[in-house]
Short mmCIF file of C-alpha atoms in Angstrom, two decimals:
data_model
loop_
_atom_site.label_atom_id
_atom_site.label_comp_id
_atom_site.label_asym_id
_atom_site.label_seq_id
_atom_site.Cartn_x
_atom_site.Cartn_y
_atom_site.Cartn_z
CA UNK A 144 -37.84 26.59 41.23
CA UNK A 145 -35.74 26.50 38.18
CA UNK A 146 -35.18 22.41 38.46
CA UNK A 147 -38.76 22.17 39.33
CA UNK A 148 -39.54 24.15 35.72
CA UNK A 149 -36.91 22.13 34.32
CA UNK A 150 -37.68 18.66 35.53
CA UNK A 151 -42.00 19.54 34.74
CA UNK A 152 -41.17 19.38 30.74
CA UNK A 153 -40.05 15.97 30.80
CA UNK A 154 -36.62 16.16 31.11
CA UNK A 155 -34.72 12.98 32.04
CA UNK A 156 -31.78 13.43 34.33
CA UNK A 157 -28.65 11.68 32.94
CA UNK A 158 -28.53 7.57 34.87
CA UNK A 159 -25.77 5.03 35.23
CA UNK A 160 -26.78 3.88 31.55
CA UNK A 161 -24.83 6.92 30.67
CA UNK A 162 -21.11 4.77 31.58
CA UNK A 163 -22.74 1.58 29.05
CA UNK A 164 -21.18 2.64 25.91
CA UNK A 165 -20.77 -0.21 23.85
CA UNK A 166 -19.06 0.36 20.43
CA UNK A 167 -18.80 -2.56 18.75
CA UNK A 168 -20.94 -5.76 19.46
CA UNK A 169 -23.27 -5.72 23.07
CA UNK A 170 -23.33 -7.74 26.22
CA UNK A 171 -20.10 -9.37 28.58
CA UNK A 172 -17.71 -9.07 24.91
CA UNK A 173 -18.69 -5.94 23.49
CA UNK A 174 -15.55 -3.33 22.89
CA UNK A 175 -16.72 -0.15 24.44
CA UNK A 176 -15.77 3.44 24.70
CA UNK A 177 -13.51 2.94 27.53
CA UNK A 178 -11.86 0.05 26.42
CA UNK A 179 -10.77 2.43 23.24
CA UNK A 180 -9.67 5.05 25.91
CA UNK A 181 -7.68 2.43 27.66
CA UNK A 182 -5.64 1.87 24.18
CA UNK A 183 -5.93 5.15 23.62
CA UNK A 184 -3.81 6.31 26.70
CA UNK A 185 -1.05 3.61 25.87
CA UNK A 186 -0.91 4.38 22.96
CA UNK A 187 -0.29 8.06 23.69
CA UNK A 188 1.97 7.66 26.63
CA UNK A 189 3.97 4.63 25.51
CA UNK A 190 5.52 6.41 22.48
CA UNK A 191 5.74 9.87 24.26
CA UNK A 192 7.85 8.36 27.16
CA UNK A 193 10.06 6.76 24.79
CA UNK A 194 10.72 9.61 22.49
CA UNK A 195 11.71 12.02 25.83
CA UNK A 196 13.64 8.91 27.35
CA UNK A 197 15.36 8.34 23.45
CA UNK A 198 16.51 12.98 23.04
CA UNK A 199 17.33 13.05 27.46
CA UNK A 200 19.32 16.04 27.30
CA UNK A 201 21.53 18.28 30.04
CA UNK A 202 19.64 20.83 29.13
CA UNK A 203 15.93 19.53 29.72
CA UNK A 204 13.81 20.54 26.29
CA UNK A 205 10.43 21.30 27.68
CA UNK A 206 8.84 17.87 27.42
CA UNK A 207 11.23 16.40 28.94
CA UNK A 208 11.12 18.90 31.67
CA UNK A 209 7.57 17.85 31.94
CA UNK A 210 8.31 14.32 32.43
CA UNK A 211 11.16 14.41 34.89
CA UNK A 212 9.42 16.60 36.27
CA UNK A 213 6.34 13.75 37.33
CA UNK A 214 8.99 10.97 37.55
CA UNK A 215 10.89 12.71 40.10
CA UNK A 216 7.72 13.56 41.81
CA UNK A 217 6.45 9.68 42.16
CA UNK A 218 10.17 8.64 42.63
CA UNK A 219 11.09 10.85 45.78
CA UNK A 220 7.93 12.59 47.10
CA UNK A 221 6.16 8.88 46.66
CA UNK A 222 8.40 6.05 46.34
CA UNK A 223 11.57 7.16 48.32
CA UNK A 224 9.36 8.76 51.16
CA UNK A 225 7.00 6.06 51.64
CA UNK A 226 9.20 2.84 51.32
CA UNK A 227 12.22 4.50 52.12
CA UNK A 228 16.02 5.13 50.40
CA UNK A 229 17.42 1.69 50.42
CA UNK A 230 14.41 -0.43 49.06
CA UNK A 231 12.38 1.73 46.65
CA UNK A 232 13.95 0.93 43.46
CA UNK A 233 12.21 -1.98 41.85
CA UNK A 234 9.07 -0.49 42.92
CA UNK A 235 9.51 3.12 40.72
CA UNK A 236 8.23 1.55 37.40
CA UNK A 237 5.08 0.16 38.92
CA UNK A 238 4.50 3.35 40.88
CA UNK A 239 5.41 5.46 38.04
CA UNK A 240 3.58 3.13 35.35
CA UNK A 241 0.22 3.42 37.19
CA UNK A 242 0.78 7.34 38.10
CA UNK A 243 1.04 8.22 34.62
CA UNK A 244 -1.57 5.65 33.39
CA UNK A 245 -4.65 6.51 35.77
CA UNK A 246 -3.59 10.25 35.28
CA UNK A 247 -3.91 10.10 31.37
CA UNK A 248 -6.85 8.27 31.69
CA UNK A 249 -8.91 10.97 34.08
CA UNK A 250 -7.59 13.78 32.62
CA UNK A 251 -10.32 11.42 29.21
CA UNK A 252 -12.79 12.74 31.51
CA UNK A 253 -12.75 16.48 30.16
CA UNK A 254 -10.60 16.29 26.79
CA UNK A 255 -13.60 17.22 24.01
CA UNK A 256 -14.52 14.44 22.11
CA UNK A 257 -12.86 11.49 24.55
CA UNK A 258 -15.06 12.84 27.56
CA UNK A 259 -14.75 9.78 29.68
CA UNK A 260 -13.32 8.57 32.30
CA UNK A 261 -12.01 5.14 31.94
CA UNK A 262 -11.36 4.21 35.36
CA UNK A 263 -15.28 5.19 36.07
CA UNK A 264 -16.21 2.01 34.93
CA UNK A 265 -15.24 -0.92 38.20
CA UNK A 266 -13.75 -3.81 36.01
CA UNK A 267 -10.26 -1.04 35.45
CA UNK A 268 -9.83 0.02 38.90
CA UNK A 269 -10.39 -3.67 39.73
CA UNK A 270 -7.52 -4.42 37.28
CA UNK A 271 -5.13 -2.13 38.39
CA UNK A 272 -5.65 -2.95 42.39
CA UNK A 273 -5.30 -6.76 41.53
CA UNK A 274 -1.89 -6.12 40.32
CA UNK A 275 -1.24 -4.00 43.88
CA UNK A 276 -2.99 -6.62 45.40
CA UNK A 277 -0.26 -9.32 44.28
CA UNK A 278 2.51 -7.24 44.75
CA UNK A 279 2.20 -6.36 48.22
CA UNK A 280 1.26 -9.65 49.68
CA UNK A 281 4.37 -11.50 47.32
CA UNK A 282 6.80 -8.80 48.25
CA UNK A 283 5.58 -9.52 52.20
CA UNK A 284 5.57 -13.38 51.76
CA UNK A 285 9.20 -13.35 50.10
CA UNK A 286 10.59 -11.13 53.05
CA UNK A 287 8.85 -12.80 55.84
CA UNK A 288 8.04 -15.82 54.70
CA UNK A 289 4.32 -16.79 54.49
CA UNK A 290 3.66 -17.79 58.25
CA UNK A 291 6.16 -14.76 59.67
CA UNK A 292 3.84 -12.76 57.01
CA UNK A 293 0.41 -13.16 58.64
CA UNK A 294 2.45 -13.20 62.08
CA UNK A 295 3.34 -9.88 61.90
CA UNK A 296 0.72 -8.34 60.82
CA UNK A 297 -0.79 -7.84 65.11
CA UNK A 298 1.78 -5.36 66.17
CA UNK A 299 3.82 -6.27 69.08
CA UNK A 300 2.93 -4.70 72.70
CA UNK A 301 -0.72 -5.59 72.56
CA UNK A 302 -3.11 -7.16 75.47
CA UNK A 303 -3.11 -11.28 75.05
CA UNK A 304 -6.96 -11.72 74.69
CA UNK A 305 -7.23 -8.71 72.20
CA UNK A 306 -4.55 -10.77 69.49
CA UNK A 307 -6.94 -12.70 68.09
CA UNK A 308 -9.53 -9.85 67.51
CA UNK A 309 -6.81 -7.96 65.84
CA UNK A 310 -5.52 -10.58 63.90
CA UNK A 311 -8.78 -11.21 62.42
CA UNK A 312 -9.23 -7.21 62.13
CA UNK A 313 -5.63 -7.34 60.02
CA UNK A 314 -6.80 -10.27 58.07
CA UNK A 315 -9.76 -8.53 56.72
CA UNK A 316 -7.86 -4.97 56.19
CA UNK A 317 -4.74 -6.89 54.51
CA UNK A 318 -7.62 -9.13 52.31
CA UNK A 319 -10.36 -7.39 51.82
CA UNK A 320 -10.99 -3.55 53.02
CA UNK A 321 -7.45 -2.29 51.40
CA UNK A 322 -7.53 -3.81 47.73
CA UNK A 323 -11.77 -2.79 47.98
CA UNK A 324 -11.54 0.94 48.75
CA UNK A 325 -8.56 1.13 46.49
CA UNK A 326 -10.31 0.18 43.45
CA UNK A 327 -13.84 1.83 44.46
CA UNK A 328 -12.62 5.45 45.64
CA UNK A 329 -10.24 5.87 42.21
CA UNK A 330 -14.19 4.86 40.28
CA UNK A 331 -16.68 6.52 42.76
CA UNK A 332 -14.62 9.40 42.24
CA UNK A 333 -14.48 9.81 38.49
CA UNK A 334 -17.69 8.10 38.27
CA UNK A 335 -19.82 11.00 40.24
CA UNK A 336 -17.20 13.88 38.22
CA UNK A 337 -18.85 12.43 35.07
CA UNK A 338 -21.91 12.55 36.07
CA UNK A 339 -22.47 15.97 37.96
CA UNK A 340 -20.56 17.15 34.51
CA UNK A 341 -23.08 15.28 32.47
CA UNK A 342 -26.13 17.06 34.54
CA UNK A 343 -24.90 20.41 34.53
CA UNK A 344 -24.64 19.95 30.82
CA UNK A 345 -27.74 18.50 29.74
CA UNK A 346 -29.76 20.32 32.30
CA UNK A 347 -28.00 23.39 30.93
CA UNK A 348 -28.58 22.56 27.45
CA UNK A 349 -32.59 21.35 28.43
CA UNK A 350 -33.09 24.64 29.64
CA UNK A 351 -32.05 26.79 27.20
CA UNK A 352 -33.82 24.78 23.87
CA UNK A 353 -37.09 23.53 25.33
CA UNK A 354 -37.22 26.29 29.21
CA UNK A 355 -40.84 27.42 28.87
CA UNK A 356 -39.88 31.03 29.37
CA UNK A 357 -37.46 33.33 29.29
CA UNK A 358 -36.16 33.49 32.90
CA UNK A 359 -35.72 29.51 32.84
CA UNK A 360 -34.17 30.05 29.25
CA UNK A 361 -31.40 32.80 31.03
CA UNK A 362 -31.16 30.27 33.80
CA UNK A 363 -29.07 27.87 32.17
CA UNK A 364 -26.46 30.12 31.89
CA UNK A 365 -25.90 29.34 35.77
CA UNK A 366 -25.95 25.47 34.63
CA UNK A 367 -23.36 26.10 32.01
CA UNK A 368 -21.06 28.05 34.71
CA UNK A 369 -21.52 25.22 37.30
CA UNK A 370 -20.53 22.68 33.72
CA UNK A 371 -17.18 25.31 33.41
CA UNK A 372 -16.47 25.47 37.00
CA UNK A 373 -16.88 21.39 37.78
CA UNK A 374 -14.57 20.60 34.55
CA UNK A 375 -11.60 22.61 36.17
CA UNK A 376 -11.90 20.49 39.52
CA UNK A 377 -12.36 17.37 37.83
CA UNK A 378 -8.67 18.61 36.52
CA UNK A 379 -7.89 18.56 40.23
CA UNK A 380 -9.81 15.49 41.00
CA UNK A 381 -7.86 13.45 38.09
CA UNK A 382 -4.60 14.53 39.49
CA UNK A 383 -5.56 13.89 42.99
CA UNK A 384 -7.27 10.34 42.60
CA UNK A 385 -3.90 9.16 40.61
CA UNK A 386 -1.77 10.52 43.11
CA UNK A 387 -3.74 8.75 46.19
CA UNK A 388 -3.98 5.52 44.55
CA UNK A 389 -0.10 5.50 43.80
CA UNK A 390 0.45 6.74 47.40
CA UNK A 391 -1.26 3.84 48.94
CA UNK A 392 0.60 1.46 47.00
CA UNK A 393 3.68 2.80 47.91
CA UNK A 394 2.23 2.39 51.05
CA UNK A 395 0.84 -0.86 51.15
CA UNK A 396 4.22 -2.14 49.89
CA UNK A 397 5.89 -0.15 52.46
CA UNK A 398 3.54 -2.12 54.97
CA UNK A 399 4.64 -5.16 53.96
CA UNK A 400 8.62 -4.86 53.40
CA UNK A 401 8.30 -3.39 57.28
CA UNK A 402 10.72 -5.28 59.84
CA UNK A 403 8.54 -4.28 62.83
CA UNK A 404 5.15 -3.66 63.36
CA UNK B 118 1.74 15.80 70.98
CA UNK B 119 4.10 18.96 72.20
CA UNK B 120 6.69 16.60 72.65
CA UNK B 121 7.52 16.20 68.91
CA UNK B 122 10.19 17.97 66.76
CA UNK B 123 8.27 20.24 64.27
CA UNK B 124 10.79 19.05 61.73
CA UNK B 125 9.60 15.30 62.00
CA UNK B 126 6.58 15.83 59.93
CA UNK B 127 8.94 17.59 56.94
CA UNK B 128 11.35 14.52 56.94
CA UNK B 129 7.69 11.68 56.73
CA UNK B 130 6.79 14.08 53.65
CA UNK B 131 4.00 12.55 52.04
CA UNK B 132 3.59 9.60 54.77
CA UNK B 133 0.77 11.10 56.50
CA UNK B 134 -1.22 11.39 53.92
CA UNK B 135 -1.18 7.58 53.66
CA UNK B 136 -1.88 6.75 56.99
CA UNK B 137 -4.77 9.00 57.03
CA UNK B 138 -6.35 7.18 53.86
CA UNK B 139 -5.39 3.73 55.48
CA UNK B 140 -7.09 4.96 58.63
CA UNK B 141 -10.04 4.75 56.48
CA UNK B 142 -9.54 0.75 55.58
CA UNK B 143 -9.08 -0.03 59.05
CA UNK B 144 -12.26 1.63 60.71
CA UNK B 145 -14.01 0.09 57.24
CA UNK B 146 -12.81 -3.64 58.53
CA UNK B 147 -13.10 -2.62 62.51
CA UNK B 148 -17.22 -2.55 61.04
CA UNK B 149 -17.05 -5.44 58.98
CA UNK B 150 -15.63 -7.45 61.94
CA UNK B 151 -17.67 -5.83 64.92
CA UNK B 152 -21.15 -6.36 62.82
CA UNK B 153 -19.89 -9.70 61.60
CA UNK B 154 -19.64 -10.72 65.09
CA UNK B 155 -22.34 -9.17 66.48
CA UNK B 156 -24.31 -10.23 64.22
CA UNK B 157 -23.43 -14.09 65.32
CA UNK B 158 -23.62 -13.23 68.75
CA UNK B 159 -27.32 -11.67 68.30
CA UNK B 160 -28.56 -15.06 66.61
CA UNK B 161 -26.94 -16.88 69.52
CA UNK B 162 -28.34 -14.61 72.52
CA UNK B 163 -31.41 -13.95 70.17
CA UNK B 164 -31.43 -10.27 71.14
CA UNK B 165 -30.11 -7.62 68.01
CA UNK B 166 -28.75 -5.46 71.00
CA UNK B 167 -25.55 -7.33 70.35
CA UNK B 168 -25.26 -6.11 66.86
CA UNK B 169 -24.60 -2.30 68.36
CA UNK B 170 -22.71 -3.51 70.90
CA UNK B 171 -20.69 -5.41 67.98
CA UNK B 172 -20.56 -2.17 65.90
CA UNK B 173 -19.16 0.03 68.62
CA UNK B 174 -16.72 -2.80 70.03
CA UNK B 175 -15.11 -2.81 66.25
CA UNK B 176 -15.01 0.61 65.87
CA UNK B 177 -13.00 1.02 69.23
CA UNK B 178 -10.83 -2.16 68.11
CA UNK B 179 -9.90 -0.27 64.84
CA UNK B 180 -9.29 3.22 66.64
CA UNK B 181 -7.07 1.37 69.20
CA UNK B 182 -4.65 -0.69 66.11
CA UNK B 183 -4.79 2.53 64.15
CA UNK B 184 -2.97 4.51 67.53
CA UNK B 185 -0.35 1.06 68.48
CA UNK B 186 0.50 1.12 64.89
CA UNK B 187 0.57 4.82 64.05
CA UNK B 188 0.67 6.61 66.69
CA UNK B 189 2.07 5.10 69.60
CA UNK B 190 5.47 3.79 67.43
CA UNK B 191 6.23 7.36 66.54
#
């Protein structure tokens, strides 16, 4: 009834256009909104990481409480668990980089003013899981060697005429479904945040200015509430997406450095 | 099942998780493959029957490396 009401005076539901925001220039080379939130973020975390790394303390000042607080968390309950004691060294600044990094950047989504999520737009995700991408299949070719690499990947213990279906089923998890959900389910995610946030708003906002009574006018309180109550689990959804996509890596790595499958 | 240490699930910590997500890539390419195939086979035979029995044949095929890899090794 009261999106019915809503929706009869002409009011235009927010669309994908919404995640367009060019700033400077338009088309393939235009600077846009989230390519200032990308700078943004590194521009915020780079120098906050190296003041707290610069005053480390024995007696943790808050901040830095804060941040050994995450590094510890991507170092043991990430890195250590998933590829295990004796390897996961070199991998903590990639894990920790990218933690930190895609966190920042969803938390955008519901900071007034900055209000977007970068990684809602497919070309960052994309970035990020190319760099994964790499890393796991180097890391697997150096240990294995490239023909041991793709040798491995059907687990010993299987029926002879099922290899080659499952070697084919590898080649197209190792190549193709991994790096794809990777990238898409950190976007889809922040991508459909945005936009239930940007409904709830604008519906909310349509209704109160331009409802054609007053019950539809009252009404958008409930849209505002939903706006209120959707902004503290995108806060949940931010944290959650960064920790997943680190996991997998971890993971993914972990996959690779295996001796046995 | 009964025959694991309660304990073992503490020491994988977050591991789980991960394999449960992965899970997800797997069936994902057990559909690619099983429709690919089916989906060659159907043009061949000329009958789209083979495209479900394709789609069902690389669903099982994921579900069965999912349990030898993750299951089965623990």
């Amino acid at each position: 009834m009261r999106l019915r009401l809503a929706a009869g005076e002409g009011f235009s539901p927010p669309t994908t256009e919404f995640f367009w925001q060019p700033l400077v220039g338009d088309g393939a080379f235009a600077f846009t909104r989230p390519m200032l939130l990308m700078v943004l973020s590194v521009a915020v975390i780079a120098p906050v990481m190296v003041f707290v790394a610069k005053r480390m303390q024995v007696v943790p000042s808050k901040g830095q409480f804060l941040t050994e607080g995450t590094y510890n968390f991507v170092r043991n309950s990430v890195g250590k668990d998933m590829i295990g004691a004796k390897e996961f060294r070199p991998f903590i600044p990639l894990l920790f980089t990218q933690f930190l990094l895609i966190l920042v950047n969803n938390l955008f989504e519901i900071i007034p003013l900055l209000q977007f999520p970068t990684f809602s737009r497919i070309g960052f995700p994309v970035a990020l899981t190319l760099v994964v991408f790499a890393v796991y299949h180097v890391v697997g070719m150096r240990r294995h060697g490239v023909g041991g690499y793709f040798k491995r990947m059907v687990p010993p213990g299987v029926p002879g005429w099922i290899v080659p279906l499952i070697f084919f089923l590898e080649l197209i998890t190792y190549f193709v479904t991994r790096p794809v959900t990777l990238a898409l389910r950190l976007m889809a995610n922040m991508f459909a945040g945005t936009l239930l946030l940007v409904v709830f708003a604008l519906g909310g906002e349509y209704m109160l200015l331009e409802g054609s009574n007053l019950f539809v006018r009252v009404a958008s309180l409930g849209s505002f509430a939903l706006f209120v109550i959707m902004t503290f689990f995108e806060i949940l959804v931010g944290f959650l997406q960064a920790y997943v996509f680190v996991l997998l890596t971890a993971f993914y790595i972990a996959d690779s450095l295996a001796e046995e499958h | 099942m009964g025959d694991r240490e309660p304990q073992d699930d503490d020491q994988q910590g977050t591991r789980p998780h991960a394999v449960g997500w992965n899970a997800l890539s797997y069936m994902l390419s057990g559909l690619l493959l099983g429709v690919g195939v089916g989906w060659l086979l159907s043009r061949w035979l000329g009958t789209d029957l083979m495209m479900l029995v394709g789609l069902l044949g690389g669903m099982s095929l994921s579900m069965y490396v999912i349990w030898v890899r993750y299951v089965r090794e623990h």
